[in-house]
PDB file of C-alpha atoms in Angstrom:
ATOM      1  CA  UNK A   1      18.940 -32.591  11.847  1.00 47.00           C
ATOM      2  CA  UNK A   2      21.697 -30.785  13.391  1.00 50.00           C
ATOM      3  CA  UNK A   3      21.833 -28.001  11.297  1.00 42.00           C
ATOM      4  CA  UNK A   4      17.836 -27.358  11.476  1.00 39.00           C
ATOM      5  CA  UNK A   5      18.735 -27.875  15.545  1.00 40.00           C
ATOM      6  CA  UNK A   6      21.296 -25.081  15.445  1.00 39.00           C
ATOM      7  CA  UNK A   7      19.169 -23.220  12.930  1.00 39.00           C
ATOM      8  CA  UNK A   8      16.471 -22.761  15.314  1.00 39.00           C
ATOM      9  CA  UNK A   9      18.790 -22.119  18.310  1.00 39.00           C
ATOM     10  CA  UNK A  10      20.565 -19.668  16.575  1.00 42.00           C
ATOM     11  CA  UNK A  11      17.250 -17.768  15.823  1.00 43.00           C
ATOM     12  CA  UNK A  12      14.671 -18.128  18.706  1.00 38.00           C
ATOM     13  CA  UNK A  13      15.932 -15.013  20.181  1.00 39.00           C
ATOM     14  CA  UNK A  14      15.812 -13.329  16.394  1.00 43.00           C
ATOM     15  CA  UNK A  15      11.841 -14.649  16.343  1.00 42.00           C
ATOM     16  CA  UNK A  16      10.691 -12.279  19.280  1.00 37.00           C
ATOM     17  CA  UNK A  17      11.899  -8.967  17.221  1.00 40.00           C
ATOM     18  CA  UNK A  18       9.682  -9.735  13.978  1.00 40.00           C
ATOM     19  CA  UNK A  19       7.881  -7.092  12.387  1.00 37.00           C
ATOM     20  CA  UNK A  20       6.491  -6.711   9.218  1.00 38.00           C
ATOM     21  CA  UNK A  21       8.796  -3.314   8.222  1.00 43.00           C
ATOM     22  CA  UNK A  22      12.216  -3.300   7.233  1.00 46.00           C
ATOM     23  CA  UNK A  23      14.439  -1.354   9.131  1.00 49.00           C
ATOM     24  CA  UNK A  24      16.605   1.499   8.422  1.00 46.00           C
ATOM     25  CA  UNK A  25      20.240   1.099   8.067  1.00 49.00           C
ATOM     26  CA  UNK A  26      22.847   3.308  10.151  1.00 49.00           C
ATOM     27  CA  UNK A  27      24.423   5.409   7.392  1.00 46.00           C
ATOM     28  CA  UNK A  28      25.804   7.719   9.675  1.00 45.00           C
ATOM     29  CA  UNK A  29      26.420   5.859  12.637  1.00 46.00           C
ATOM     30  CA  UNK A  30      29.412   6.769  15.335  1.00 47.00           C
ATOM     31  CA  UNK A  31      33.322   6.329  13.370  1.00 53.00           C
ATOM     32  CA  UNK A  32      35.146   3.221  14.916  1.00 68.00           C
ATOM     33  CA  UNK A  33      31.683   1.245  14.817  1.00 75.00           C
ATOM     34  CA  UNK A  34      31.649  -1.823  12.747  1.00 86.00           C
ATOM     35  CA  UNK A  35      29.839  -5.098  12.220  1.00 90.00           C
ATOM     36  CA  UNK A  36      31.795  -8.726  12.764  1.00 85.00           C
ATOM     37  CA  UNK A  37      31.749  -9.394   9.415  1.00 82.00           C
ATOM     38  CA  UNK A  38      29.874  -8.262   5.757  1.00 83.00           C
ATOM     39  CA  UNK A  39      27.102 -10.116   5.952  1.00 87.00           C
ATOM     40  CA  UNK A  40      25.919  -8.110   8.972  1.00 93.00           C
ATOM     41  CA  UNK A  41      24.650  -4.401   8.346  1.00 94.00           C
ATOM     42  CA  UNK A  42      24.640  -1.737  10.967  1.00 94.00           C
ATOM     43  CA  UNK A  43      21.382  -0.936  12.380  1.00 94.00           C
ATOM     44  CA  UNK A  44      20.143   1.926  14.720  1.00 95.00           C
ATOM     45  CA  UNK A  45      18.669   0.335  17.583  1.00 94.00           C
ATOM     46  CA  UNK A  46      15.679   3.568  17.815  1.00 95.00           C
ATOM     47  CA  UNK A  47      14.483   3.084  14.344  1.00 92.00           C
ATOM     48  CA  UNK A  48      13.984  -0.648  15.518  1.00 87.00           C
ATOM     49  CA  UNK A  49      12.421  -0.477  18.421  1.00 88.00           C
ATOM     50  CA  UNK A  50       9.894   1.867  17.094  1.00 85.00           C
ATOM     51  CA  UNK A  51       8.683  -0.625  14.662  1.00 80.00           C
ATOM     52  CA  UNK A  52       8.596  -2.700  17.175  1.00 74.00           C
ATOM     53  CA  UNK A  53      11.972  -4.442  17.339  1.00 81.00           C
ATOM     54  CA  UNK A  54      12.368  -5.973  21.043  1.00 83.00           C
ATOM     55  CA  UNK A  55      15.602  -7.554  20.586  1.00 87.00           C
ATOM     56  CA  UNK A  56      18.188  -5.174  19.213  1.00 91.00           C
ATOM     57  CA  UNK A  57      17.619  -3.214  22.227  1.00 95.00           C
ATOM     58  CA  UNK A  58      18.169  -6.107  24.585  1.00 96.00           C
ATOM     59  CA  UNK A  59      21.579  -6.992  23.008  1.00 96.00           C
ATOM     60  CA  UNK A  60      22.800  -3.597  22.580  1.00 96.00           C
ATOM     61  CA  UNK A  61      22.260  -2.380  26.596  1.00 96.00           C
ATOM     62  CA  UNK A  62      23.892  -6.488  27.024  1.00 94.00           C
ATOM     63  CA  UNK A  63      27.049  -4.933  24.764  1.00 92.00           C
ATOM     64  CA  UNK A  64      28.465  -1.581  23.980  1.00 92.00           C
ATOM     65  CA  UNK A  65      24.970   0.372  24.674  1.00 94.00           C
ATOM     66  CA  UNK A  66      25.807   3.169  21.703  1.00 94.00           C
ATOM     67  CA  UNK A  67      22.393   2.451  19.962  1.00 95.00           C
ATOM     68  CA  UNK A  68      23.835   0.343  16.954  1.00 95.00           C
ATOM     69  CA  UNK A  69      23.454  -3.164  16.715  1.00 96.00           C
ATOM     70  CA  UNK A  70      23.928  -5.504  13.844  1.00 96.00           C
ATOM     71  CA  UNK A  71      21.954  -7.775  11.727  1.00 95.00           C
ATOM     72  CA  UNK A  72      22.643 -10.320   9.351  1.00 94.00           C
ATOM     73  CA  UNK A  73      19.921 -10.984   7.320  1.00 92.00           C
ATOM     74  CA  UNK A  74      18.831 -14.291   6.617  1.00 92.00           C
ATOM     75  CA  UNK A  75      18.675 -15.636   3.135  1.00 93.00           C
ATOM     76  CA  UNK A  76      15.440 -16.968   1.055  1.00 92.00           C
ATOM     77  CA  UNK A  77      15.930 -20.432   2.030  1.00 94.00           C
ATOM     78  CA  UNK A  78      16.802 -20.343   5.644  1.00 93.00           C
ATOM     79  CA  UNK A  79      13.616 -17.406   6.107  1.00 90.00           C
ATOM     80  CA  UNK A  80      11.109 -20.787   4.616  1.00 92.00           C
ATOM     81  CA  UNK A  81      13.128 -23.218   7.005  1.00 94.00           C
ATOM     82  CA  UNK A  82      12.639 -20.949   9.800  1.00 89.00           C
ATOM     83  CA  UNK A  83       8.620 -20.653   9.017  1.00 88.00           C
ATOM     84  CA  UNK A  84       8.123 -23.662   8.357  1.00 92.00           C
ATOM     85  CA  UNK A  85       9.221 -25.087  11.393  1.00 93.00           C
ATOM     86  CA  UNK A  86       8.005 -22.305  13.879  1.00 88.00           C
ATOM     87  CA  UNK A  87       4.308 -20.495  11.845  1.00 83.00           C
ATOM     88  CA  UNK A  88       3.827 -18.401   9.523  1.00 79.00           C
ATOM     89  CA  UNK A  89       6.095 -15.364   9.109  1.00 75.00           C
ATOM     90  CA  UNK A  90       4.521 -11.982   9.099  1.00 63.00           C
ATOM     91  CA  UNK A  91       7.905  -9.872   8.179  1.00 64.00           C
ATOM     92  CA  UNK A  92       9.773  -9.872   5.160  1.00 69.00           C
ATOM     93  CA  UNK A  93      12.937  -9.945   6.861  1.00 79.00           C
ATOM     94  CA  UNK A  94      14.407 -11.616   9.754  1.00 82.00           C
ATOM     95  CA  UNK A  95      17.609 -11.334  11.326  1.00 89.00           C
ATOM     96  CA  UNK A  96      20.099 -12.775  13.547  1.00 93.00           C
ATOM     97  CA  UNK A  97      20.986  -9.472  15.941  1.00 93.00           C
ATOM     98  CA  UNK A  98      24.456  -8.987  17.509  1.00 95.00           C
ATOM     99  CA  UNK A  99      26.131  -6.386  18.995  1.00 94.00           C
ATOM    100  CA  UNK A 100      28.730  -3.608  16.677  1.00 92.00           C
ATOM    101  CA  UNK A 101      31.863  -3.501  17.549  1.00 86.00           C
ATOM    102  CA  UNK A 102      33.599   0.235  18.334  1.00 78.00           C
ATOM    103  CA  UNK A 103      37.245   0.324  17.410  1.00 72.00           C
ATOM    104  CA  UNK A 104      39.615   2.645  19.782  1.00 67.00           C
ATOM    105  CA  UNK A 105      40.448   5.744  17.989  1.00 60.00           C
TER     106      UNK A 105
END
């Protein structure tokens, strides 16, 4: 019960920025910009938010505000336990958003 309790927690604010298109991946974002770890890819908040993305925006202009953010995709089994509990799912992917981090040069 706990982990479907921090499940959900951990991806209410992930529900509001689902779309049906996957997004594009920064392969030429800023040098010095990284994601927290490798299950999180680099993703320009533009491309995003015009496919209608509401949340990368929000938690890059809370963070660094260069446009990046990152998103760790969730896996097979935690995208079911998400629509299950919450409705149908509309997107093939959803993510949990954070912000990159930018390493001094």
């Amino acid at each position: 019960m706990r982990l479907l309790t921090a499940l959900a927690a951990a991806t209410l604010a992930a529900s509001a920025a689902l779309l049906p298109v996957g997004p594009a991946l920064a392969g030429d974002g800023p040098s010095g910009s990284a994601c927290p770890s490798t299950n999180f890819e680099l993703l320009i908040v533009d491309d995003l938010t015009a496919q209608g993305y509401m949340v990368p925006a929000l938690v890059d202009e809370s963070g660094n505000n260069n446009g990046l953010v990152c998103g760790d995709p969730f896996t097979r089994w935690q995208q079911r336990l998400f629509c299950f509990k919450f409705g149908p799912c509309t997107v093939p992917i959803i993510y949990n958003f954070t912000d990159d981090i930018i390493f001094p040069r």
